[in-house]
mmCIF file of C-alpha atoms in Angstrom:
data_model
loop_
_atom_site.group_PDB
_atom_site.id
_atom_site.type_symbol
_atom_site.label_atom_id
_atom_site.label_comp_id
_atom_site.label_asym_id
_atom_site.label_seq_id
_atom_site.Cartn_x
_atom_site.Cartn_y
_atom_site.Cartn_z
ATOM 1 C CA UNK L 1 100.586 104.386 93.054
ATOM 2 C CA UNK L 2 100.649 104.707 96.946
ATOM 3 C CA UNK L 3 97.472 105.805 98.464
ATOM 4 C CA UNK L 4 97.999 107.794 101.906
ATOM 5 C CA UNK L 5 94.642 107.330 104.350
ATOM 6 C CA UNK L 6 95.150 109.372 107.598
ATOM 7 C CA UNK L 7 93.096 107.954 110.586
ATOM 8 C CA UNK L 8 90.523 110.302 112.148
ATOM 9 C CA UNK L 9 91.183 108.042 115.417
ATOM 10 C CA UNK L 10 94.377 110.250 116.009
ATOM 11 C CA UNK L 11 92.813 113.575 114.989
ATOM 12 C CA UNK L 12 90.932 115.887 117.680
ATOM 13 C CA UNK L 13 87.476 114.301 117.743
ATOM 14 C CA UNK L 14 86.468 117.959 119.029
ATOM 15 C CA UNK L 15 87.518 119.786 115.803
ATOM 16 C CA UNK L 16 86.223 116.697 113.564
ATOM 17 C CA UNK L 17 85.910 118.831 110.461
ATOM 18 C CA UNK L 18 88.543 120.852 111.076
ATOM 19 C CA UNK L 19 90.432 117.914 111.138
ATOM 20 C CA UNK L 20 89.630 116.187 107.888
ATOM 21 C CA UNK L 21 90.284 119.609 106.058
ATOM 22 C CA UNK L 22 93.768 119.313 107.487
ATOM 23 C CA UNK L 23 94.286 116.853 105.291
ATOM 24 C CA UNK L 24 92.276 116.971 101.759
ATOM 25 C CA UNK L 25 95.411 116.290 100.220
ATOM 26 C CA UNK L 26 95.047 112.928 101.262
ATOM 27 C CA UNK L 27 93.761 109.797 99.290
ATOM 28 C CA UNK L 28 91.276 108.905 101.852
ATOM 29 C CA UNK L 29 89.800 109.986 105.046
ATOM 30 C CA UNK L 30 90.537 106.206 106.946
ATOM 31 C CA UNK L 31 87.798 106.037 109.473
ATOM 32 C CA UNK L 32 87.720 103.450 112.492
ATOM 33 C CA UNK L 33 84.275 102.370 114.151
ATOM 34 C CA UNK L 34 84.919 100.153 117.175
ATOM 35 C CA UNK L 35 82.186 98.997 119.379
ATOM 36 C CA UNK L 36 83.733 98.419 122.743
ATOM 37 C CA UNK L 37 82.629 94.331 121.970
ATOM 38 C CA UNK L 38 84.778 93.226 119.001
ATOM 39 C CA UNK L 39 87.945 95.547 120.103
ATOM 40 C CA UNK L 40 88.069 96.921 123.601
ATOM 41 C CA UNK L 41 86.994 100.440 122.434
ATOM 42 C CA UNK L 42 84.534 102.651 121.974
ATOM 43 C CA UNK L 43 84.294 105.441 118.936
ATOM 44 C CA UNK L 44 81.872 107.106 116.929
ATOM 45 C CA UNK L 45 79.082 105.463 114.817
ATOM 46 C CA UNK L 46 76.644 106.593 111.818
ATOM 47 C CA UNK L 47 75.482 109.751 112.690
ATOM 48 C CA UNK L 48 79.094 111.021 113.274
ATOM 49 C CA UNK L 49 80.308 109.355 109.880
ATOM 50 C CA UNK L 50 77.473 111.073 107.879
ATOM 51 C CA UNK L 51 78.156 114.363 109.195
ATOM 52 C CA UNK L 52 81.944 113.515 108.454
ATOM 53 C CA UNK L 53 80.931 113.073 105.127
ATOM 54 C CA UNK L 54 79.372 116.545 104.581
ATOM 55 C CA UNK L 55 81.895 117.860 105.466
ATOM 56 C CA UNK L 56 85.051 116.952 103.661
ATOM 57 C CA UNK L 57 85.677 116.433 99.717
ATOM 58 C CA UNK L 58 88.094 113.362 100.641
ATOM 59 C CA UNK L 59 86.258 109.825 100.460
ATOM 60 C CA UNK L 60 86.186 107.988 103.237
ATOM 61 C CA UNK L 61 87.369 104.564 104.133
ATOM 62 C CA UNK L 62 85.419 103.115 107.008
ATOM 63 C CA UNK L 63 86.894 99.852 108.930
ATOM 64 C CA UNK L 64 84.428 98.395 111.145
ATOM 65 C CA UNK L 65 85.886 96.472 114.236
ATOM 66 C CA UNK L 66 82.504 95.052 115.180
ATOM 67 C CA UNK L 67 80.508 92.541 115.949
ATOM 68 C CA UNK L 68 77.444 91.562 113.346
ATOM 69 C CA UNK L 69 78.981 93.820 110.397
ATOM 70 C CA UNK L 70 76.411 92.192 108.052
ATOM 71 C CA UNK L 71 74.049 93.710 109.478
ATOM 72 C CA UNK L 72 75.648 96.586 110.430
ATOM 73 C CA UNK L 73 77.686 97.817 107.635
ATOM 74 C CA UNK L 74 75.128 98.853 105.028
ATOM 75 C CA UNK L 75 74.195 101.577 107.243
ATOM 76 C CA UNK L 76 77.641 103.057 106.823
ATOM 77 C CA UNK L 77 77.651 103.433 103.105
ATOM 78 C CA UNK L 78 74.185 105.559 103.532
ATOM 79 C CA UNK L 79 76.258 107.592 105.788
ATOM 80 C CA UNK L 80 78.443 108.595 103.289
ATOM 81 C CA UNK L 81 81.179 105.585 103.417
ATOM 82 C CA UNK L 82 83.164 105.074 99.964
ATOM 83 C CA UNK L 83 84.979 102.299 100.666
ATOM 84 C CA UNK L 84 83.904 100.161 103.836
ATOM 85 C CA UNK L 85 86.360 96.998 105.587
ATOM 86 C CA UNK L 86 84.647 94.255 107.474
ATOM 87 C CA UNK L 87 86.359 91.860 109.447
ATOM 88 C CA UNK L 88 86.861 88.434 108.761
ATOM 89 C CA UNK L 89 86.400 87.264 112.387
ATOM 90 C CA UNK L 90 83.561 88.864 112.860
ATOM 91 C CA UNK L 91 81.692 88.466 109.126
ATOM 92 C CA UNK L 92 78.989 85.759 109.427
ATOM 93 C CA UNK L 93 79.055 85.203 105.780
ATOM 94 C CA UNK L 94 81.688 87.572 104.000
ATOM 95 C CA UNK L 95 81.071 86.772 100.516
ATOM 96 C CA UNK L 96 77.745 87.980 100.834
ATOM 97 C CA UNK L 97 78.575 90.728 102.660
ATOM 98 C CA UNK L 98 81.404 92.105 100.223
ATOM 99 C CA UNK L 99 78.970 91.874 97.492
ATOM 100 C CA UNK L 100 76.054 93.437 99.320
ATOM 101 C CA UNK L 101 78.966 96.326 100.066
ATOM 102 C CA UNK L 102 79.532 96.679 96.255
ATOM 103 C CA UNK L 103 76.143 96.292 95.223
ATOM 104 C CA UNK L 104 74.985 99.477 97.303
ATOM 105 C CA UNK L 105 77.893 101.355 95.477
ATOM 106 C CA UNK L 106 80.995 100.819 97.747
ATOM 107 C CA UNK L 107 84.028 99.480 97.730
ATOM 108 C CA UNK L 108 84.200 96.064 99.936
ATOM 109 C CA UNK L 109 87.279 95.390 101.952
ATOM 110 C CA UNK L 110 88.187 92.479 104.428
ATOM 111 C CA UNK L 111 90.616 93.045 107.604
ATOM 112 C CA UNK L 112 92.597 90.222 109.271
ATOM 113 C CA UNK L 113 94.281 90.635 112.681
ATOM 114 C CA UNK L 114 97.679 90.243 113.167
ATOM 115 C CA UNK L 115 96.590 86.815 113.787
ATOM 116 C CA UNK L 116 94.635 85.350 110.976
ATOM 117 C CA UNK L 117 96.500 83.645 108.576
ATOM 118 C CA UNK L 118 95.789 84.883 104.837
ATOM 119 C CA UNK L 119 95.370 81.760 103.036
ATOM 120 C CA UNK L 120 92.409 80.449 104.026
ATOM 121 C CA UNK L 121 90.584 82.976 102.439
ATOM 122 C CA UNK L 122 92.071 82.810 98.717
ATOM 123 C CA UNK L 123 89.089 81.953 97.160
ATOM 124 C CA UNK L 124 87.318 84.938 98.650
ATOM 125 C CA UNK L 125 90.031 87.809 97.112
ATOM 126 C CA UNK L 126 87.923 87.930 93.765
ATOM 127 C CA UNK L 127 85.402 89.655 96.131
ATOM 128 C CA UNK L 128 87.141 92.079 97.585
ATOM 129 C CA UNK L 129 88.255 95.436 96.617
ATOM 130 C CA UNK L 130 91.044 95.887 99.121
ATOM 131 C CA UNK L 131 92.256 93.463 101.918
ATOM 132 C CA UNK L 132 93.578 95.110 104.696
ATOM 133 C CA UNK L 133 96.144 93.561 106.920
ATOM 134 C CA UNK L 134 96.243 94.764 110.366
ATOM 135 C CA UNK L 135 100.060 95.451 111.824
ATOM 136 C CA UNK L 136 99.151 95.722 115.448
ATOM 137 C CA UNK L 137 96.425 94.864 116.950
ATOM 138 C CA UNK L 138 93.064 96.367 116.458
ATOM 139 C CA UNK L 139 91.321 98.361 119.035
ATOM 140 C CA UNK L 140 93.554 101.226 120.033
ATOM 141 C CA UNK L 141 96.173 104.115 118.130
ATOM 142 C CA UNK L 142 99.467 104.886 118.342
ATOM 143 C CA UNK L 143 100.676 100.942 119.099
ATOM 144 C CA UNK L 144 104.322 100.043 117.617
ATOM 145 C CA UNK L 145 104.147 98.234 114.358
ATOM 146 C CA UNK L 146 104.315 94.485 114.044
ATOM 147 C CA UNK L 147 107.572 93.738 111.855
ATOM 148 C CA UNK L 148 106.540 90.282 111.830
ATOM 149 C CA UNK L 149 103.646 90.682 109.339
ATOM 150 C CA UNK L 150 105.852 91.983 107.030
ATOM 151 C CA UNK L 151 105.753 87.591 105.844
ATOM 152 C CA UNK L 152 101.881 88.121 105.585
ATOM 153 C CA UNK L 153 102.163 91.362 103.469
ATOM 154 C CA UNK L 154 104.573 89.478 100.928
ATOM 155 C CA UNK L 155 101.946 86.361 101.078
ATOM 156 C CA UNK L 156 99.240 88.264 99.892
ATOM 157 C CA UNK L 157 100.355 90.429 97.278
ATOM 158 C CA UNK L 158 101.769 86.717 95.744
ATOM 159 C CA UNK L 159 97.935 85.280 96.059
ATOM 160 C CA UNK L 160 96.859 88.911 94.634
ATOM 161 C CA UNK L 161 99.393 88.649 91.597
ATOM 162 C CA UNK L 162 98.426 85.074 91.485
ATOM 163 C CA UNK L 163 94.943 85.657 90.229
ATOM 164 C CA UNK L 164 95.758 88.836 88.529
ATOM 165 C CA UNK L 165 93.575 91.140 90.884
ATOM 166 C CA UNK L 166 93.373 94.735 91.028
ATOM 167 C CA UNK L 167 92.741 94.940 94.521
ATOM 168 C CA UNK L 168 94.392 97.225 97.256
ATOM 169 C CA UNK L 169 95.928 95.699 99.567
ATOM 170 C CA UNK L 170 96.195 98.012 103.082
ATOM 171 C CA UNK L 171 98.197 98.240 106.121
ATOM 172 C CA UNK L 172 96.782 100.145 109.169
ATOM 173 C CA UNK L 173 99.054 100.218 112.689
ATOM 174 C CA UNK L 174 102.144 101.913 113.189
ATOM 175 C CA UNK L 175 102.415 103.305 110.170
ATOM 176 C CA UNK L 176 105.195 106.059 109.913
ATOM 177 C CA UNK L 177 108.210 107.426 107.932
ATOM 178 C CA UNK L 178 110.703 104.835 109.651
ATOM 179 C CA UNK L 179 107.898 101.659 108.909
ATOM 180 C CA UNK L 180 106.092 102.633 105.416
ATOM 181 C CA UNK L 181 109.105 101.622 103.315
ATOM 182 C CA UNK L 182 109.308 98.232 104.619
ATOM 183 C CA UNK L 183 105.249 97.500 103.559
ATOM 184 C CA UNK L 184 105.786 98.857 100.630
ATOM 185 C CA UNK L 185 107.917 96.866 99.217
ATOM 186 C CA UNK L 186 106.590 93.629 100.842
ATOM 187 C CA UNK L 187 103.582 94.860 98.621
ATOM 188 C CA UNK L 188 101.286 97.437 100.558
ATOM 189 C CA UNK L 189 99.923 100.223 98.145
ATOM 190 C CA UNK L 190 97.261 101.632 100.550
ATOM 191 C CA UNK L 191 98.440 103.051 104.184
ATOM 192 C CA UNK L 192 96.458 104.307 107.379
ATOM 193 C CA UNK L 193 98.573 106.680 108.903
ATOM 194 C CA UNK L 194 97.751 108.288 112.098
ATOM 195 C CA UNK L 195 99.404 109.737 114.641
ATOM 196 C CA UNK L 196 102.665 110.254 111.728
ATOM 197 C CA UNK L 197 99.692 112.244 110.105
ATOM 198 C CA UNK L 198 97.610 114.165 113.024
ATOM 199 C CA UNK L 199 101.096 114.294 115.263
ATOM 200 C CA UNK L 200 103.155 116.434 112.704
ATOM 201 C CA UNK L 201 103.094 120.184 112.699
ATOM 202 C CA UNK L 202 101.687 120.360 109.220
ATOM 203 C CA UNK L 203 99.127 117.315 108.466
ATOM 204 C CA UNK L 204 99.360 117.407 104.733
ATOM 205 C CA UNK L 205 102.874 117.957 104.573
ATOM 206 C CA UNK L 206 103.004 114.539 106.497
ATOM 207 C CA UNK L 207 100.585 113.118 103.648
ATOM 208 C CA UNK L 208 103.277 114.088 100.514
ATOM 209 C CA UNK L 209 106.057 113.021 102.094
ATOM 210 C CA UNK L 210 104.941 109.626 103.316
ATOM 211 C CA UNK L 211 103.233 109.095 100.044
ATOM 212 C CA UNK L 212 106.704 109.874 98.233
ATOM 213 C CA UNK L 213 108.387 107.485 100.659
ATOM 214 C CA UNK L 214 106.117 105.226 99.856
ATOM 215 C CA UNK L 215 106.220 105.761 95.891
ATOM 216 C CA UNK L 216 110.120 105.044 95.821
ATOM 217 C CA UNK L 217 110.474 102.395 97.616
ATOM 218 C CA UNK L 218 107.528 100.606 95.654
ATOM 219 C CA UNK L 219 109.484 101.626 92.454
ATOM 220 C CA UNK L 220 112.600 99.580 93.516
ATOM 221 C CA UNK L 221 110.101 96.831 94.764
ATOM 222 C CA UNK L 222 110.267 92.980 93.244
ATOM 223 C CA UNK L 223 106.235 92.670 93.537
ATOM 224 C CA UNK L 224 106.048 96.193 91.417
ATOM 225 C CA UNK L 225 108.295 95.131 88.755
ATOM 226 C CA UNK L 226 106.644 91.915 88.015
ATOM 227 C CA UNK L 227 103.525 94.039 87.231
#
């Protein structure tokens, strides 16, 4: 099953709630908290998320592109975060962290940049609820996806088959109708969508069809098959 998270980033940060309504058709409300340190960027933080919270039904799916997430991050789930992504460059000690995540009742998710290699963090999947793979790089919206981490998508739905996880694994960056095909069948099941989301006349219609994009191509995926 495809899950379809539209990114706040590309909504109307005036008309917040207004905005996640839009779209309670969605999976996930995909929210990005950048610190102007780790990314070049500067968005909202706790008190913003928690009121988000209130007031939408859709869960939401925080990805932190900070510095010091360990200590940062369990603030976020008392916010209100359901699912919440650290990043690996940043994580002091991600094991930890991930489990200190899920032990306070969310779901623990690692991001790589376009630039960090998979691999080296195998032993660490067993962790993780999701691993999100990033397919621009972090920091701003409406960048042109990476087709060359479309390799590193296939690579880590093999390790996640390989030790017969359940995890998600995520793309986030460029994703649209002409680019969510291609992930899927390299293996993405979750997808942050933004602007092809908060850029379309009708925000949930953008939700169904990208999600039934997504579905069909994942049918006629190898990696889906094997399952």
């Amino acid at each position: 099953m495809a899950l379809i998270n539209p990114s706040i980033l590309s909504a109307d940060f005036a008309r917040l709630a207004e905005e996640a309504k839009a779209v309670e058709g969605a999976d996930w409300l995909h929210v990005d908290v950048m610190d102007n340190h780790f990314v070049p960027n500067l968005t909202l933080g706790a008190p913003v998320v928690e009121a988000l919270s209130k007031a939408t039904d859709t869960p939401l799916d925080l990805h932190l592109m900070i510095e010091d997430p360990d200590r940062w991050a369990p603030q976020y789930i008392e916010a209100g975060a359901g699912s919440v992504t650290f990043h690996a460059e940043a994580a002091a000690a991600p094991v930890r962290l991930a489990r200190e995540i899920r032990a306070k009742g969310a779901r623990a998710s690692m991001a790589l940049k376009p630039a960090t290699p998979v691999e080296p963090y195998e032993d660490l999947l067993p962790e993780l609820d999701m691993l999100l793979i990033m397919t621009v790089e972090p920091g701003f919206g409406g960048q042109a996806f990476l087709d060359i981490m479309l390799p590193k998508i296939r690579r880590t739905r093999e390790l996640i088959s390989k030790h017969g996880l359940q995890m998600w694994l995520q793309v986030d960056g460029g994703v649209s109708a002409s680019t969510i095909e291609r992930c899927a069948e390299a293996g993405a099941d979750v997808f942050v969508a933004g602007s092809a989301v908060y850029g379309a006349d009708d925000p949930a219609k953008a939700v169904r069809e990208l999600r039934a994009q997504a579905e069909a191509a994942t049918a006629g995926a190898g990696w889906a098959c094997a399952h």
